[in-house]
Amino acid sequence: EPEVTQTPSHQVTQMGQEVILRCVPISNHLYFYWYRQILGQKVEFLVSFYNNEISEKSEIFDDQFSVERPDGSNFTLKIRSTKLEDSAMYFCASRGLDSIYGYTFGSGTRLTVV
Amino acid sequence: AQSVAQPEDQVNVAEGNPLTVKCTYSVSGNPYLFWYVQYPNRGLQFLLKYITGDNLVKGSYGFEAEFNKSQTSFHLKKPSALVSDSALYFCAVRDHPGDMRFGAGTRLTVKP
């Protein structure tokens, strides 16, 4: 069964450093998403991406965040200058053009900012 | 904009008893409704969905959910709970072509 792959599974970074979280969506999917979950809490929408541009973003997704699909297979989330409160589990998801179903989620990247 | 509410932070049931995890939603159009489960230190795992048709939908691991349009609810149920069902459960909603929004989650604990 096709999977969404996220790397790394766990990343520790110092406050103020840039991080890039990587995702490989399912190959024929066209819509891509990032969500985050602060430990054990609500899953929060960050951003959706379609046709090489952001479709929608939440208030969490400020100027420190950016997304990119650099090579047609990877979908990345960059945090320019990490803060302690960015520590969370970040989930990537994707869905196909005709899909009326739920998204397929990756297993997540746990980001720890120290 | 779509939203979903899970009124209970925690649900405790005894093994073998029926369980219900509540969810209500708000959308402007026809809802697409979903349940996901998250086991400790794991990602989000799809359980079941309602798109259209029969109001009672069946999903993985013996779970089912009932769509009630008049009450705007989509409660998750299982006739007989197992200890292994203990996890965090998230209800989610989309109104096409909107993006998915999750509820705050309900922690289900099934005691032997």
mmCIF file of N, CA and C in Angstrom, chain A residues 6-23 34 76-80 82-84 86-90 107-114:
data_model
loop_
_atom_site.group_PDB
_atom_site.id
_atom_site.type_symbol
_atom_site.label_atom_id
_atom_site.label_comp_id
_atom_site.label_asym_id
_atom_site.label_seq_id
_atom_site.Cartn_x
_atom_site.Cartn_y
_atom_site.Cartn_z
ATOM 1 N N GLN A 6 8.200 10.347 5.783
ATOM 2 C CA GLN A 6 8.758 11.561 6.372
ATOM 3 C C GLN A 6 10.134 11.277 6.970
ATOM 4 N N THR A 7 11.051 12.209 6.726
ATOM 5 C CA THR A 7 12.380 12.104 7.319
ATOM 6 C C THR A 7 12.836 13.458 7.848
ATOM 7 N N PRO A 8 13.615 13.500 8.927
ATOM 8 C CA PRO A 8 13.909 12.374 9.806
ATOM 9 C C PRO A 8 12.723 12.071 10.712
ATOM 10 N N SER A 9 12.801 11.005 11.464
ATOM 11 C CA SER A 9 11.727 10.690 12.398
ATOM 12 C C SER A 9 11.836 11.569 13.636
ATOM 13 N N HIS A 10 13.053 11.972 13.965
ATOM 14 C CA HIS A 10 13.256 12.830 15.134
ATOM 15 C C HIS A 10 14.414 13.771 14.831
ATOM 16 N N GLN A 11 14.189 15.056 15.092
ATOM 17 C CA GLN A 11 15.247 16.033 14.890
ATOM 18 C C GLN A 11 15.330 16.950 16.093
ATOM 19 N N VAL A 12 16.558 17.120 16.569
ATOM 20 C CA VAL A 12 16.815 18.038 17.666
ATOM 21 C C VAL A 12 17.617 19.206 17.112
ATOM 22 N N THR A 13 17.181 20.413 17.433
ATOM 23 C CA THR A 13 17.868 21.583 16.916
ATOM 24 C C THR A 13 17.957 22.651 17.985
ATOM 25 N N GLN A 14 18.924 23.528 17.838
ATOM 26 C CA GLN A 14 19.052 24.622 18.795
ATOM 27 C C GLN A 14 18.154 25.775 18.378
ATOM 28 N N MET A 15 17.639 26.462 19.361
ATOM 29 C CA MET A 15 16.799 27.617 19.122
ATOM 30 C C MET A 15 17.511 28.601 18.213
ATOM 31 N N GLY A 16 16.791 29.105 17.226
ATOM 32 C CA GLY A 16 17.361 30.047 16.283
ATOM 33 C C GLY A 16 17.906 29.418 15.014
ATOM 34 N N GLN A 17 18.049 28.110 15.028
ATOM 35 C CA GLN A 17 18.550 27.417 13.843
ATOM 36 C C GLN A 17 17.424 27.146 12.855
ATOM 37 N N GLU A 18 17.818 26.976 11.605
ATOM 38 C CA GLU A 18 16.868 26.603 10.554
ATOM 39 C C GLU A 18 16.732 25.084 10.497
ATOM 40 N N VAL A 19 15.525 24.624 10.268
ATOM 41 C CA VAL A 19 15.315 23.195 10.059
ATOM 42 C C VAL A 19 14.482 22.974 8.812
ATOM 43 N N ILE A 20 14.717 21.867 8.162
ATOM 44 C CA ILE A 20 13.921 21.456 7.011
ATOM 45 C C ILE A 20 13.397 20.057 7.277
ATOM 46 N N LEU A 21 12.098 19.942 7.253
ATOM 47 C CA LEU A 21 11.446 18.650 7.429
ATOM 48 C C LEU A 21 11.036 18.159 6.046
ATOM 49 N N ARG A 22 11.308 16.897 5.794
ATOM 50 C CA ARG A 22 11.118 16.369 4.449
ATOM 51 C C ARG A 22 10.001 15.342 4.401
ATOM 52 N N CYS A 23 9.339 15.335 3.270
ATOM 53 C CA CYS A 23 8.204 14.433 3.068
ATOM 54 C C CYS A 23 8.226 13.971 1.615
ATOM 55 N N TRP A 34 0.747 20.097 5.578
ATOM 56 C CA TRP A 34 1.505 19.951 6.815
ATOM 57 C C TRP A 34 0.569 20.263 7.978
ATOM 58 N N THR A 76 8.748 19.861 1.264
ATOM 59 C CA THR A 76 9.494 20.220 2.469
ATOM 60 C C THR A 76 8.831 21.348 3.235
ATOM 61 N N LEU A 77 9.033 21.324 4.534
ATOM 62 C CA LEU A 77 8.618 22.399 5.425
ATOM 63 C C LEU A 77 9.879 22.962 6.050
ATOM 64 N N LYS A 78 10.089 24.265 5.881
ATOM 65 C CA LYS A 78 11.256 24.919 6.453
ATOM 66 C C LYS A 78 10.814 25.866 7.553
ATOM 67 N N ILE A 79 11.520 25.802 8.656
ATOM 68 C CA ILE A 79 11.335 26.773 9.732
ATOM 69 C C ILE A 79 12.647 27.542 9.812
ATOM 70 N N ARG A 80 12.589 28.848 9.573
ATOM 71 C CA ARG A 80 13.820 29.631 9.401
ATOM 72 C C ARG A 80 14.598 29.813 10.689
ATOM 73 N N THR A 82 14.087 28.624 14.499
ATOM 74 C CA THR A 82 13.208 27.865 15.386
ATOM 75 C C THR A 82 13.118 28.479 16.775
ATOM 76 N N LYS A 83 11.932 28.325 17.341
ATOM 77 C CA LYS A 83 11.671 28.758 18.705
ATOM 78 C C LYS A 83 11.324 27.527 19.541
ATOM 79 N N LEU A 84 11.428 27.688 20.841
ATOM 80 C CA LEU A 84 11.120 26.558 21.728
ATOM 81 C C LEU A 84 9.703 26.031 21.475
ATOM 82 N N ASP A 86 8.142 25.774 18.837
ATOM 83 C CA ASP A 86 8.006 25.002 17.605
ATOM 84 C C ASP A 86 8.181 23.508 17.849
ATOM 85 N N SER A 87 8.581 23.152 19.045
ATOM 86 C CA SER A 87 8.725 21.734 19.381
ATOM 87 C C SER A 87 7.371 21.056 19.264
ATOM 88 N N ALA A 88 7.302 20.057 18.406
ATOM 89 C CA ALA A 88 6.029 19.388 18.131
ATOM 90 C C ALA A 88 6.300 18.212 17.214
ATOM 91 N N MET A 89 5.248 17.453 16.973
ATOM 92 C CA MET A 89 5.267 16.429 15.934
ATOM 93 C C MET A 89 4.685 17.066 14.685
ATOM 94 N N TYR A 90 5.390 16.953 13.591
ATOM 95 C CA TYR A 90 4.940 17.523 12.329
ATOM 96 C C TYR A 90 4.546 16.385 11.391
ATOM 97 N N SER A 107 4.234 9.231 9.068
ATOM 98 C CA SER A 107 4.368 8.836 10.480
ATOM 99 C C SER A 107 4.889 9.972 11.351
ATOM 100 N N GLY A 108 5.252 11.091 10.723
ATOM 101 C CA GLY A 108 5.602 12.282 11.477
ATOM 102 C C GLY A 108 7.081 12.453 11.743
ATOM 103 N N THR A 109 7.446 13.703 11.970
ATOM 104 C CA THR A 109 8.803 14.063 12.425
ATOM 105 C C THR A 109 8.645 14.770 13.762
ATOM 106 N N ARG A 110 9.320 14.224 14.767
ATOM 107 C CA ARG A 110 9.291 14.889 16.071
ATOM 108 C C ARG A 110 10.423 15.908 16.116
ATOM 109 N N LEU A 111 10.049 17.171 16.197
ATOM 110 C CA LEU A 111 11.038 18.252 16.269
ATOM 111 C C LEU A 111 11.167 18.709 17.712
ATOM 112 N N THR A 112 12.378 18.695 18.204
ATOM 113 C CA THR A 112 12.667 19.179 19.548
ATOM 114 C C THR A 112 13.617 20.355 19.444
ATOM 115 N N VAL A 113 13.185 21.499 19.915
ATOM 116 C CA VAL A 113 14.013 22.707 19.900
ATOM 117 C C VAL A 113 14.528 22.942 21.313
ATOM 118 N N VAL A 114 15.853 23.037 21.428
ATOM 119 C CA VAL A 114 16.451 23.170 22.766
ATOM 120 C C VAL A 114 17.172 24.520 22.897
#
